[in-house]
Every structure is written in structure tokens, then in C-alpha cells.
mmCIF file of C-alpha atoms and ligand atoms in Angstrom:
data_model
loop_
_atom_site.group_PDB
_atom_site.id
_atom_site.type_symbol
_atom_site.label_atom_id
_atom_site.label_comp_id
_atom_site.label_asym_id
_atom_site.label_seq_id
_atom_site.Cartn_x
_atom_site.Cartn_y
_atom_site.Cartn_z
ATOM 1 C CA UNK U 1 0.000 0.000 0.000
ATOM 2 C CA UNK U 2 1.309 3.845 -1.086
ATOM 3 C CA UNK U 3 0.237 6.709 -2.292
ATOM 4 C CA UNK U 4 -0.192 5.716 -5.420
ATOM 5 C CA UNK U 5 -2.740 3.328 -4.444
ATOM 6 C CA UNK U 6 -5.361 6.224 -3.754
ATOM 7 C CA UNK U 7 -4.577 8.192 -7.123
ATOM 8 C CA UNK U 8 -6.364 7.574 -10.149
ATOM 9 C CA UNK U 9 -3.580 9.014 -11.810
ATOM 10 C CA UNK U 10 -0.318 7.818 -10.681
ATOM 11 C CA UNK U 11 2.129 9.721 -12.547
ATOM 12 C CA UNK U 12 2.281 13.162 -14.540
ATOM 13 C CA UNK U 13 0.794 15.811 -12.621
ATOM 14 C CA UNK U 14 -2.565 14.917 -10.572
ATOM 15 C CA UNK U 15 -5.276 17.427 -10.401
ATOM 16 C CA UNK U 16 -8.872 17.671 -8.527
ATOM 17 C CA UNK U 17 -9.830 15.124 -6.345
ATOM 18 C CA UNK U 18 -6.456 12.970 -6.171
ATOM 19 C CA UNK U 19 -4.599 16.440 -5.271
ATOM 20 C CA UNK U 20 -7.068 15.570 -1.897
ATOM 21 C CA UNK U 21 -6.673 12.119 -1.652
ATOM 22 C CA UNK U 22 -2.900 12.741 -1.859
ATOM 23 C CA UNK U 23 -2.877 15.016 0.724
ATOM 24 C CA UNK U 24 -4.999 12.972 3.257
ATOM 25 C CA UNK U 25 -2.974 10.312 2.776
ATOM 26 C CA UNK U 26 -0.001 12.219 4.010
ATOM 27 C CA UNK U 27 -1.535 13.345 7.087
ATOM 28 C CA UNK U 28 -2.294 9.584 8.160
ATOM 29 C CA UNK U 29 0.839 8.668 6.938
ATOM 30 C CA UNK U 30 2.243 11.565 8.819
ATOM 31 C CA UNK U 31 4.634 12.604 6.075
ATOM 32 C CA UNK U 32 4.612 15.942 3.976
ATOM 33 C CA UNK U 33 6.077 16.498 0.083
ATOM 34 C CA UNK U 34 8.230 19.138 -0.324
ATOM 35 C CA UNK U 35 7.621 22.149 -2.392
ATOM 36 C CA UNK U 36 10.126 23.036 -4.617
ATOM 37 C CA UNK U 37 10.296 26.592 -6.664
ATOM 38 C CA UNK U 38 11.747 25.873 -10.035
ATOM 39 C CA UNK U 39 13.019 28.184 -12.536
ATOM 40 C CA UNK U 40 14.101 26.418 -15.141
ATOM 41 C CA UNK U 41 13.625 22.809 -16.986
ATOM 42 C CA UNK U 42 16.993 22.019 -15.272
ATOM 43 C CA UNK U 43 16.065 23.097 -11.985
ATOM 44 C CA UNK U 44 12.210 21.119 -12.468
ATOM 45 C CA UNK U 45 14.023 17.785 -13.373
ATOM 46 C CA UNK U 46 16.711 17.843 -10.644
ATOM 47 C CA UNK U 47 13.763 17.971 -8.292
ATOM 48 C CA UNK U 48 12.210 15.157 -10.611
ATOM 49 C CA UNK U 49 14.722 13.116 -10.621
ATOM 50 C CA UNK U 50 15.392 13.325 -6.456
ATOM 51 C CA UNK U 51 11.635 12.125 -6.399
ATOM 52 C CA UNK U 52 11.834 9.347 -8.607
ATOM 53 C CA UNK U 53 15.104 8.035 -7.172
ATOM 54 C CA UNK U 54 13.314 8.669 -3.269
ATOM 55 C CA UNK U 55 9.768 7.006 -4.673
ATOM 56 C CA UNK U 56 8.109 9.828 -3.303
ATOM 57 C CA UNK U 57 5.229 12.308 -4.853
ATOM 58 C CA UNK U 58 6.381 16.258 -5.472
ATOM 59 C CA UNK U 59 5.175 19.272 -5.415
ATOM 60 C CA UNK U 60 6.977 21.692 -8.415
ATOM 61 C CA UNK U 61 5.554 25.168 -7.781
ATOM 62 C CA UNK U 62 6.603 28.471 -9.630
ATOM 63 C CA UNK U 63 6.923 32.245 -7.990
ATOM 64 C CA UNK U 64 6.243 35.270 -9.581
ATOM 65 C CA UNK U 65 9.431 35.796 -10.130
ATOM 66 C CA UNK U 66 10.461 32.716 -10.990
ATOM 67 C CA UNK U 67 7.779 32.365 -13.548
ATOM 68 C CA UNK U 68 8.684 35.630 -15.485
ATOM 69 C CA UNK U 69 12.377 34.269 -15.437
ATOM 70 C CA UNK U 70 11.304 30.677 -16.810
ATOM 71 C CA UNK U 71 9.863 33.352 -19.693
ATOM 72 C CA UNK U 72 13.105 34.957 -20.281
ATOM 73 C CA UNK U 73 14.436 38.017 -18.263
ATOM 74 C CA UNK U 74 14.313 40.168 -21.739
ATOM 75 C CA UNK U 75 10.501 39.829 -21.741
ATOM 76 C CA UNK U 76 8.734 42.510 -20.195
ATOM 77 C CA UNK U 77 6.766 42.170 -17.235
ATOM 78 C CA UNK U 78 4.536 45.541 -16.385
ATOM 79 C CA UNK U 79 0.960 43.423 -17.059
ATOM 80 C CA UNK U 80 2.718 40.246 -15.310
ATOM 81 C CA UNK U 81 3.023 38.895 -18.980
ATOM 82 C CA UNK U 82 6.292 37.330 -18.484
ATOM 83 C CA UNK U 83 4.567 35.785 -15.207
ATOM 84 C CA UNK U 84 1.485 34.616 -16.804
ATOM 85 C CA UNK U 85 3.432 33.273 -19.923
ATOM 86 C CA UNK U 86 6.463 31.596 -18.052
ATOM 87 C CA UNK U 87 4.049 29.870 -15.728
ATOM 88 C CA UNK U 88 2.243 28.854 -18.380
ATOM 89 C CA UNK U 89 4.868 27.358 -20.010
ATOM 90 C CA UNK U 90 6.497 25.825 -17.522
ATOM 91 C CA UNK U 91 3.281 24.326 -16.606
ATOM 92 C CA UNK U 92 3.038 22.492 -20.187
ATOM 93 C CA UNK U 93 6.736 21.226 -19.856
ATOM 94 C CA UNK U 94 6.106 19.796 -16.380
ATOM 95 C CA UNK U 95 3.209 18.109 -18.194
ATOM 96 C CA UNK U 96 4.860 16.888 -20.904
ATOM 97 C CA UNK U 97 7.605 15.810 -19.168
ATOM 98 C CA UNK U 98 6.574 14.530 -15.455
ATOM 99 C CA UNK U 99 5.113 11.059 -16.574
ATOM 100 C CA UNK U 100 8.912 9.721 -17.799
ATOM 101 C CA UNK U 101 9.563 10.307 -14.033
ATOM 102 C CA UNK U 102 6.603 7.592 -13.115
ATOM 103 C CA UNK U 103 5.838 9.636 -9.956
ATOM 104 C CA UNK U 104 3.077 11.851 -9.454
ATOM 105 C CA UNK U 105 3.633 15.763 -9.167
ATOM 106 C CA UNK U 106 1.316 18.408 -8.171
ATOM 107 C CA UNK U 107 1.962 21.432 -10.056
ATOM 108 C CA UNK U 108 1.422 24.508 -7.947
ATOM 109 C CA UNK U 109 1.934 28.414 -8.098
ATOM 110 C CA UNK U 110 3.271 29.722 -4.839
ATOM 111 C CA UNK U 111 2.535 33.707 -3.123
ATOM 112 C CA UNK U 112 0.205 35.987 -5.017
ATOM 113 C CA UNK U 113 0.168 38.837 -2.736
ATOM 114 C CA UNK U 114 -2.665 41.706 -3.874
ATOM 115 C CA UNK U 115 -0.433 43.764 -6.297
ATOM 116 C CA UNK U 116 0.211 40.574 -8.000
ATOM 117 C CA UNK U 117 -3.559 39.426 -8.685
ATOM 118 C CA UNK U 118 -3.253 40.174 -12.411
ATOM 119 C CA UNK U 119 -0.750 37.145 -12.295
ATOM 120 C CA UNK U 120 -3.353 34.782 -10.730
ATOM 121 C CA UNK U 121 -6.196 36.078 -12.895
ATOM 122 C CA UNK U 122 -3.666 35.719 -16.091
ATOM 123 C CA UNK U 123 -3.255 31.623 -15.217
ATOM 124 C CA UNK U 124 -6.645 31.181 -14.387
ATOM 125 C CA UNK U 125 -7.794 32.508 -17.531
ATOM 126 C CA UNK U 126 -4.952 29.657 -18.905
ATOM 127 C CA UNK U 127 -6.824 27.087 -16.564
ATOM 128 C CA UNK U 128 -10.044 27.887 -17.830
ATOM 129 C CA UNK U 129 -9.249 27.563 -21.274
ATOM 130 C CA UNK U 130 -7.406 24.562 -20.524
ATOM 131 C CA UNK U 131 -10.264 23.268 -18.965
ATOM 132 C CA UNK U 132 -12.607 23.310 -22.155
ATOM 133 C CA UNK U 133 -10.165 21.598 -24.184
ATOM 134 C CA UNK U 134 -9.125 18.768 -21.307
ATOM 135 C CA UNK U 135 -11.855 18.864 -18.740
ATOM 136 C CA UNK U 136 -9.369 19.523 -16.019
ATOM 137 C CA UNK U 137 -7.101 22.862 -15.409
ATOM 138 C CA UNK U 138 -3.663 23.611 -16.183
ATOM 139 C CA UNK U 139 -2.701 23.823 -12.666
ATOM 140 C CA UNK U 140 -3.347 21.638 -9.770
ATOM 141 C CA UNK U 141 -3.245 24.553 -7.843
ATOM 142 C CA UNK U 142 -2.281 27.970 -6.841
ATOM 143 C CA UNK U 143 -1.593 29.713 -3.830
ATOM 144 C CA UNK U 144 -2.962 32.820 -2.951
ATOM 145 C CA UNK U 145 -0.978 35.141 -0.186
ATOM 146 C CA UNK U 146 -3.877 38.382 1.226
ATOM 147 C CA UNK U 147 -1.672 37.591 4.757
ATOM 148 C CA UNK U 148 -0.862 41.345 4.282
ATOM 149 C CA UNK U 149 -4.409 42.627 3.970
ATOM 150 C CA UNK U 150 -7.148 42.944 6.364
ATOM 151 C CA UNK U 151 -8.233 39.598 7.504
ATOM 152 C CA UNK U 152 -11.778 40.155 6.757
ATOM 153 C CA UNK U 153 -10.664 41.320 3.406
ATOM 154 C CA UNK U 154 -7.929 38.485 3.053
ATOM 155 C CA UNK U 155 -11.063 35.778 3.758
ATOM 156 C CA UNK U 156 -13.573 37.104 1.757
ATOM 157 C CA UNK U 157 -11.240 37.384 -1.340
ATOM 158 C CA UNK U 158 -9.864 34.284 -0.821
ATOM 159 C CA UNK U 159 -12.985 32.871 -0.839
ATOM 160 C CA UNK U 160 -14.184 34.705 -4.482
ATOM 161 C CA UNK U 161 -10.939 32.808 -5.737
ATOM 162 C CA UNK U 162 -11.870 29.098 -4.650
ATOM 163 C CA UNK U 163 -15.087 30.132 -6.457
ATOM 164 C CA UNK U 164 -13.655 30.707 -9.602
ATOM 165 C CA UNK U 165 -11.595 27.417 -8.908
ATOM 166 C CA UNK U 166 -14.247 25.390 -7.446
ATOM 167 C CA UNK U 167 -15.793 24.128 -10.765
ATOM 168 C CA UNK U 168 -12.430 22.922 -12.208
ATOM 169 C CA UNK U 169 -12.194 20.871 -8.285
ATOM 170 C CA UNK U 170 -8.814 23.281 -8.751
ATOM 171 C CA UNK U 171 -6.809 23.462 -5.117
ATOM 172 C CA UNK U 172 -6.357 27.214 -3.852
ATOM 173 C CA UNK U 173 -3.952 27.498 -0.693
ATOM 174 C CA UNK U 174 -4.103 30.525 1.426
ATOM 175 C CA UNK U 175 -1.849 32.479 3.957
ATOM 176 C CA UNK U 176 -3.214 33.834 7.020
ATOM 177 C CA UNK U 177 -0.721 35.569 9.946
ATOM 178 C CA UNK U 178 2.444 37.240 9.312
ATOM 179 C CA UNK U 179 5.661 34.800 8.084
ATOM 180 C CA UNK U 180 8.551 36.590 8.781
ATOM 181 C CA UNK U 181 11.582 37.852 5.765
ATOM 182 C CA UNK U 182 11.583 38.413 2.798
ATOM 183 C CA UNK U 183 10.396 37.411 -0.440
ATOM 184 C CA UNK U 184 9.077 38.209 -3.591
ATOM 185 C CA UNK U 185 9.658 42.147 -2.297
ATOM 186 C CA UNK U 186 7.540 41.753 0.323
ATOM 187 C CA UNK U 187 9.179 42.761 3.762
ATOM 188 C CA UNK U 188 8.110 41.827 7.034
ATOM 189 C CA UNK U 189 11.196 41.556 8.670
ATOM 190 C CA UNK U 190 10.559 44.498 11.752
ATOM 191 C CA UNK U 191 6.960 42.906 12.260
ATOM 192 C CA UNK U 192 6.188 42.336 15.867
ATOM 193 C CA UNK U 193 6.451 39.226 17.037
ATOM 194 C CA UNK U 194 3.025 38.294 18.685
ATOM 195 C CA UNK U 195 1.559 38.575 14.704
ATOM 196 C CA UNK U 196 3.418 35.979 13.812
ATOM 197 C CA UNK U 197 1.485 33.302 15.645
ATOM 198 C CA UNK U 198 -1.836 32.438 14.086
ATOM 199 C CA UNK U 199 -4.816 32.192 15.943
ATOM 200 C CA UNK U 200 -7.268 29.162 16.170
ATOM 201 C CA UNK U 201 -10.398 31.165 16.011
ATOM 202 C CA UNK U 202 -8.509 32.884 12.743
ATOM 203 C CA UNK U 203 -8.171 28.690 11.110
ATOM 204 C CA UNK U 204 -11.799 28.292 12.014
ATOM 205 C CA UNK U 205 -13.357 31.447 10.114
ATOM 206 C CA UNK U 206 -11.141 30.942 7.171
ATOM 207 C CA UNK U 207 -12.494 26.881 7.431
ATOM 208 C CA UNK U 208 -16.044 27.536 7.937
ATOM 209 C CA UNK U 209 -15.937 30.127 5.091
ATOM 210 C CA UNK U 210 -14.145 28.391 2.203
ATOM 211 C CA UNK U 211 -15.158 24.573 2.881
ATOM 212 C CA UNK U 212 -18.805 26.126 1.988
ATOM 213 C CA UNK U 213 -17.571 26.950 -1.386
ATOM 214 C CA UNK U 214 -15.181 23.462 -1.768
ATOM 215 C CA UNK U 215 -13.200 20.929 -0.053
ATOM 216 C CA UNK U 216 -9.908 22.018 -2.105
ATOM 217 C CA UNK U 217 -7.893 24.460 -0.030
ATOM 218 C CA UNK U 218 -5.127 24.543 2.338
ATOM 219 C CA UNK U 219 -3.797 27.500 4.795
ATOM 220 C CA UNK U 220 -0.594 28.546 5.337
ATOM 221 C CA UNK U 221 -0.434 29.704 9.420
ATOM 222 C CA UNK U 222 1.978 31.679 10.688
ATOM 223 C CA UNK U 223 3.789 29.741 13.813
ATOM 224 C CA UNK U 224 6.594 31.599 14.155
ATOM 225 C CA UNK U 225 8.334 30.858 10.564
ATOM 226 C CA UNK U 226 10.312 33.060 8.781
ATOM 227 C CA UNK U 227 11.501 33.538 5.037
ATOM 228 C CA UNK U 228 15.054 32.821 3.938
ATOM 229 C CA UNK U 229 18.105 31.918 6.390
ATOM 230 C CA UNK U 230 18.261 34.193 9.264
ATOM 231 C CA UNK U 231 20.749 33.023 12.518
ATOM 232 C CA UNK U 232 19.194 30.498 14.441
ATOM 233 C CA UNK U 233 17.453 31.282 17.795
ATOM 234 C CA UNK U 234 15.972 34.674 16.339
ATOM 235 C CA UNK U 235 12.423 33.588 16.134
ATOM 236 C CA UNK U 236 11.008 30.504 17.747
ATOM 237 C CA UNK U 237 8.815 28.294 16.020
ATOM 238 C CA UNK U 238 5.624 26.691 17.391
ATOM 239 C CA UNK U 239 4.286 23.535 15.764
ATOM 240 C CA UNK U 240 2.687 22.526 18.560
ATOM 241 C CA UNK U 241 -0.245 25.694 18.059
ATOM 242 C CA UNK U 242 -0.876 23.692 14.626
ATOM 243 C CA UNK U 243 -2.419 21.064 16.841
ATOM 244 C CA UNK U 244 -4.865 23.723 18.304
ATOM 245 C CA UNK U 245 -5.999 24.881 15.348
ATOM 246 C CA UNK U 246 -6.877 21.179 14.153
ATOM 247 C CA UNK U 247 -8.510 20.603 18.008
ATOM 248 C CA UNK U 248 -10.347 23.800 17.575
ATOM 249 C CA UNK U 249 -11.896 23.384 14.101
ATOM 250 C CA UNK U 250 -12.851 19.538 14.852
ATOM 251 C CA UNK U 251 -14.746 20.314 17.986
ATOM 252 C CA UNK U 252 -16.532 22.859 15.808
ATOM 253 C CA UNK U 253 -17.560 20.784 12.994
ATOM 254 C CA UNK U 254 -17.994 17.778 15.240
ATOM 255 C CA UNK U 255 -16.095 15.557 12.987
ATOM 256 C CA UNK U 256 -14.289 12.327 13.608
ATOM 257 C CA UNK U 257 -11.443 12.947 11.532
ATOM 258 C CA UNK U 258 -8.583 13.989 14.394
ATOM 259 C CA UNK U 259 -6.407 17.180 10.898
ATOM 260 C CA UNK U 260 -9.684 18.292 9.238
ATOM 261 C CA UNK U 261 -7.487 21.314 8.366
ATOM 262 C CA UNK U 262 -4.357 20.733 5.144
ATOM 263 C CA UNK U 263 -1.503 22.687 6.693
ATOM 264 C CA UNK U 264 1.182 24.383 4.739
ATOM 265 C CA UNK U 265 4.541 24.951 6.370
ATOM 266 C CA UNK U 266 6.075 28.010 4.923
ATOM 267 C CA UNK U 267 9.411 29.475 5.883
ATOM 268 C CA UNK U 268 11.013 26.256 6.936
ATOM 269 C CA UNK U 269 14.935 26.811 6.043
ATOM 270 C CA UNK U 270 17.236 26.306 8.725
ATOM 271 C CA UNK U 271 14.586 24.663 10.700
ATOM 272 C CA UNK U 272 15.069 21.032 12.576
ATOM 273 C CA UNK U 273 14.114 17.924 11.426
ATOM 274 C CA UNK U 274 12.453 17.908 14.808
ATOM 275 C CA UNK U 275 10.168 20.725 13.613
ATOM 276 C CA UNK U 276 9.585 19.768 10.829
ATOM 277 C CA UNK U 277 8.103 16.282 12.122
ATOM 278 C CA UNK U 278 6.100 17.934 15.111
ATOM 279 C CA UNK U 279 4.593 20.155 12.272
ATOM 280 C CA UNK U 280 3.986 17.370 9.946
ATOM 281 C CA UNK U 281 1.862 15.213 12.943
ATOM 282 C CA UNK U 282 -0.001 18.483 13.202
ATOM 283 C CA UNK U 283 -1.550 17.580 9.430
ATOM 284 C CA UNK U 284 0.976 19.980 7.627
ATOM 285 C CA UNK U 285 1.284 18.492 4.121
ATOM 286 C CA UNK U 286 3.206 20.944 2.313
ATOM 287 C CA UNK U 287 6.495 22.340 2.876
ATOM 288 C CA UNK U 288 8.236 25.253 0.744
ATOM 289 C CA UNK U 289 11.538 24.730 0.113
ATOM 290 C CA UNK U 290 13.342 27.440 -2.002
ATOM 291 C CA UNK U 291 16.091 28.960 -0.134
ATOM 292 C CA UNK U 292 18.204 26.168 0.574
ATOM 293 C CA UNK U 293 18.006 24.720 -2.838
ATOM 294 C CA UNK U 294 19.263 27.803 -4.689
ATOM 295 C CA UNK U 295 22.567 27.408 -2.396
ATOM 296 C CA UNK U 296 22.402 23.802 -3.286
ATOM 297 C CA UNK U 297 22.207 24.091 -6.869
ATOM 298 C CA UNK U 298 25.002 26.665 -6.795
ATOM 299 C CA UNK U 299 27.565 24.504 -4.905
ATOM 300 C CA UNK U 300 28.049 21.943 -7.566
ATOM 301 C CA UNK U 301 28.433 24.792 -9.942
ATOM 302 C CA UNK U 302 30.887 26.687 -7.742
ATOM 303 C CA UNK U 303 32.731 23.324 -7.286
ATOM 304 C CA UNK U 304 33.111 22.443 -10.718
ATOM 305 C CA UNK U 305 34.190 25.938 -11.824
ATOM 306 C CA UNK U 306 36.683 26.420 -9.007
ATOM 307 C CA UNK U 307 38.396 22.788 -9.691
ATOM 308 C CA UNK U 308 38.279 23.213 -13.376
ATOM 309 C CA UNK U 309 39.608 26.857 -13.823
ATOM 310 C CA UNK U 310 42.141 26.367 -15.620
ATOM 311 C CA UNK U 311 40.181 24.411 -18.118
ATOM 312 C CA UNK U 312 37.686 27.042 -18.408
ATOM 313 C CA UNK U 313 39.986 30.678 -19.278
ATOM 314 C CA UNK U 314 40.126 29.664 -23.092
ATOM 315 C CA UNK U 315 38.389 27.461 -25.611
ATOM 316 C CA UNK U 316 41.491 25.977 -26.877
ATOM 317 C CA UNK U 317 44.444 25.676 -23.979
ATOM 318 C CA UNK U 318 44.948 23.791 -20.881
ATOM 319 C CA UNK U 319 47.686 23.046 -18.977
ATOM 320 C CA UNK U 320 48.060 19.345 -20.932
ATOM 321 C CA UNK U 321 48.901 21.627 -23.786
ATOM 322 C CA UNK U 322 48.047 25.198 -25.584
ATOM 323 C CA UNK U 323 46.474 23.485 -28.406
ATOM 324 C CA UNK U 324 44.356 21.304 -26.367
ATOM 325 C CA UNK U 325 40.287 21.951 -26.846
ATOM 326 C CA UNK U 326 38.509 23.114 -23.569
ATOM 327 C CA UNK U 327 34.694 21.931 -25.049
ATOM 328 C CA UNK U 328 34.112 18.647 -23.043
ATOM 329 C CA UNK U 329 34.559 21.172 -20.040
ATOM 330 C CA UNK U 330 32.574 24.271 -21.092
ATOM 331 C CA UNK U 331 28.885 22.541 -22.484
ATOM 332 C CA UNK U 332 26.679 23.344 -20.277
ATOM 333 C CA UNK U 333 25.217 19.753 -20.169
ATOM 334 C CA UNK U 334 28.545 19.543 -18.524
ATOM 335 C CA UNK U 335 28.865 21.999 -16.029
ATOM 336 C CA UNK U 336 24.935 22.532 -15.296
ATOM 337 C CA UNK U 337 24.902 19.408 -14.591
ATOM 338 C CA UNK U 338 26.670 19.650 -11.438
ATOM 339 C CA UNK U 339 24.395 22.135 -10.055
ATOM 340 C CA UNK U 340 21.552 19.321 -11.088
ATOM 341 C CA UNK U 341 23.314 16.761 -8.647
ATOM 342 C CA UNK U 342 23.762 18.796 -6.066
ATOM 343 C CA UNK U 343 20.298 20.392 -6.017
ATOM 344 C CA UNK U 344 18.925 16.440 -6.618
ATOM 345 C CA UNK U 345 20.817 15.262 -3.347
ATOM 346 C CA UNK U 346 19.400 18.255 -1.813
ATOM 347 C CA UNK U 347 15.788 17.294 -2.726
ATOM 348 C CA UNK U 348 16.483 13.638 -1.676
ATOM 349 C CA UNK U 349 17.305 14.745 2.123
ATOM 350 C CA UNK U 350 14.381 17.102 2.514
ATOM 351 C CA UNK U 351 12.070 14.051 1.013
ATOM 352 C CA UNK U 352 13.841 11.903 3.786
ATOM 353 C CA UNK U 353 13.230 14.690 6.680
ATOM 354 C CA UNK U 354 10.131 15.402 5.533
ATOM 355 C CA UNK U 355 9.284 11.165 5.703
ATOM 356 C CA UNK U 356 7.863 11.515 2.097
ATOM 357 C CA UNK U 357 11.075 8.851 0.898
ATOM 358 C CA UNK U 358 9.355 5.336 0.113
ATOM 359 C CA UNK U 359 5.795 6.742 0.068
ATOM 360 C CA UNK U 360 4.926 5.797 -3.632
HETATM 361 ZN ZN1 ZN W 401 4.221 32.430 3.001
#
């Protein structure tokens, strides 16, 4: 018995219903699958690859950012066309590509903060259309990020977004709280520190609210996380409130099921594998991992350049002789490469900490 016992589809990306099924199978499992931002096709099938060789399901999810780079840096962005497009596109090649991987990956957009709705309403549009064609969106999901906003405003808008999602069965996940750092130019580094502990009371509204509209949506609390790499013992995390917030919303509904809430760990570099399990028992099933795999993937490039350097001044010339050719050492199948391996083992020791290894 795995995961891919409860799929319908069991490789390529998933969408709808098994997105669901997925996901409650991780919280009785009591694993999570790692998010990873991708910004390139070399960056989507070193995470590929670290999932196939760890038999484990994935989660490839693009930023804003990140989206308008997988479009080219030229292209202009002022209408979030290079965000729209480059998610788009990467969204194809993950589809076209995922199923020679035999695992299944859940392709995801991560923070849409308010300036950046034209970016969300851009791929939903592409969902839509996608939709007539295939019956099913482009996306498994998106994430939507109104953490900064009102609450009453961040709910309610939320909420108009799961409706335009709910008839494709699309998955929408939500922030609520403050997480700490930066990223994607949003700042939130001199917040005070009581905001950055979500309320159960908050999970409950933001449940009651959107499970009327569909049962495909996940929230992203604040326990004390933080964006990017900051020294340790700065801001200290609280997995344990996760388990309120599921005690809370159960005696509310008066359900039997012990994580009626999908959790979504964001911020989690440079935090313990102890952490990450308490946080995981607490019925998250997503964790975001960025930050530590852009150092990753840079190390086996660094590497290879510093040991190599003197292969790498001229084309022709070495020191085994002036006339001798440099190309075997300059392709880029050669030398990207090594950032690929690093980034994969990377990808493999977050799908062991996160207990998603074997899962398949
Ligand atoms: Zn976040």
C-alpha cells in the first residue's frame, strides 16, 4: 500500500480530487512532500529526478518571479506577462515531461500577494481555457498570499478565488498571519512578534468560510516561521499551536477525523528535522523549500568551476597543452549538470526529513 494506491492518476501531474486524496494520505501517513520553486527545466528535473530516485510524490511550484524568469528576463513584465506566460509554459513542460519520471507531481503556483492578482487572474484565464479543451485545469493549484491585507478582506477574497476554482475541483492554498523575511519584495522583517502566531479562532473562520464553497484548499499559518536563512534562535517556532488549530476546528464541525485542516509549512529553512516532524503530525502536508536549494544548486556549480579553472579561461588551452580543446569542459550539459546533482541530493534529504522517501 502507497500513495499511489489512492490516485487515479499515478504519474504526470494529478489534479482535482487525487490532489485531496494525496494530501490525506499524508496526514495519516504523517509525512509531507516538499515544495520546490523551479526556474528552469533544469532546476524542475533535478527535483524530478530526487523524487523518482526517493519514490516519493512532489510538489513543483513556480513564484512570480520565478515564472517571469522561466519566460526569459528580456521579456517585459509591467501586465505580469512574463509571469502569466512563463508559468504557463512551464506548466506544459512539467506536463509533458513529469510522466517519464513515473511519480506523481502536483503542479502549484506559490505567493500571489494583492499587487500581483493580475498574475493569478492571467493563469486562471490559462486554466479555464485549458479546462474546455481537457476537462481539467492547467494547474493543480495555486496559492494565494492576502496575509498582508485585512483579515476580513484576506477571507472574503480568498474565498471569491476558490469560487472561480471550485468548478475545475482546482486546489487554492491561502496564507493567514504574518511569516517573517523576505520574499518576492515583500518585507516583514521588523513585524512584531506576537503577529506571527496564528490564531485558532482565525483557522476556524477561514475553514467555515471556504469549505462552503469546496473541499480544495489549504492554509498557510503563521507559527513563528520566517523567510530565507536568518541566525538560528531569532524567532522561535511553534508547531505545537498547529495542533490547536486542528482541536479547535474539529470540535466545531464535530467531525471524527482527528487534521480536518491541510496545513502548509512556509518558511522552513534552517529549521530542525524535529520541527519539521512535530509540524507534519499536526496535518501539515506541504512544505516550501526554495532557499536552501538555490545554495544547493550553486555549490556543484561553484565546485566544478573552481576545480576546473584552468580548463575554463580559453576554448582551446589547458595546462596538458596550448592546443588542447577546452569543449568537453565548457557545455553546459557539462557543467549545469553539477548544479543538477547537487540540487537532486538536496531534494532527496528534505524528502527523507520530511518522511515523504518510500511513500509511492
Ligand atoms: Zn508564506
Amino acid at each position: 500500500m502507497g500513495a499511489s494506491d489512492v490516485l487515479s492518476r499515478k504519474t504526470g501531474v494529478i489534479v482535482g480530487d487525487d490532489v485531496r486524496k494525496l494530501f490525506k494520505y499524508c496526514q495519516e501517513k504523517k509525512f509531507a512532500i516538499p515544495a520546490v520553486n523551479m526556474t528552469s527545466s533544469s532546476t524542475v528535473v533535478s527535483a524530478l529526478e530526487a523524487a523518482r530516485d526517493s519514490k516519493s510524490p512532489l510538489i513543483l511550484q513556480v513564484s512570480q518571479g520565478g515564472a517571469a524568469y522561466f519566460a526569459g528576463k528580456g521579456v517585459g513584465n509591467s501586465k505580469q506577462e512574463a509571469s502569466i506566460g512563463g508559468a504557463v509554459a512551464a506548466a506544459h513542460y512539467i506536463r509533458s515531461i513529469a510522466p517519464y519520471y513515473n511519480i506523481p507531481v502536483v503542479l502549484h503556483t506559490d505567493h500571489c500577494a494583492k499587487k500581483l492578482l493580475p498574475w493569478l487572474d492571467g493563469m486562471l484565464d490559462a486554466d479555464e481555457a485549458y479546462f474546455k479543451l481537457h476537462g481539467e485545469p492547467l494547474f493543480s493549484s495555486h496559492m494565494i498570499d492576502l496575509s498582508e491585507e485585512e483579515k476580513d478582506w484576506n477571507i472574503s477574497t480568498t474565498a471569491k478565488y476558490l469560487q472561480r476554482a471550485a468548478p475545475m475541483s482546482q486546489w487554492l492554498e491561502m496564507e493567514i498571519g504574518i511569516t517573517g523575511g523576505e520574499e518576492d519584495g515583500v518585507n516583514n522583517e521588523d513585524v512584531d512578534n506576537n503577529s506571527l502566531y496564528t490564531q485558532p479562532e482565525d483557522i476556524y473562520e477561514i475553514y467555515s468560510t471556504l469549505s462552503k464553497i469546496s473541499p480544495y484548499f489549504s492554509i498557510a499559518a503563521g507559527f513563528g516561521n520566517v523567510h530565507g536563512v536568518y541566525s538560528p534562535g531569532n524567532v522561535k517556532l511553534h508547531p505545537e499551536l498547529l495542533s490547536k488549530h486542528q482541536n479547535y476546528v474539529k470540535e466545531k464541525i464535530e467531525t471524527s477525523d482527528p487534521k480536518p485542516v491541510f496545513l502548509v509549512f512556509h518558511g522552513g529553512s534552517g529549521s530542525s528535522k524535529q520541527e519539521f516532524s512535530e509540524a507534519i503530525s499536526n496535518g501539515v502536508v506541504k512544505v516550501n523549500l526554495d532557499t536552501d536549494l538555490q545554495y544547493a544548486y550553486l555549490t556543484g556549480i561553484r565546485d566544478y568551476i573552481l576545480k576546473n579553472k584552468d580548463y575554463l579561461m580559453t576554448q582551446v588551452g589547458n595546462p596538458e597543452g596550448p592546443g588542447k580543446p577546452n569543449k568537453k569542459f565548457y557545455d553546459p550539459r557539462v557543467w549545469v549538470r553539477e548544479g543538477e546533482k547537487t540540487m537532486t541530493t538536496r531534494v532527496k534529504e528534505a524528502l527523507q526529513d520530511f518522511d515523504a522517501a518510500g511513500q509511492l
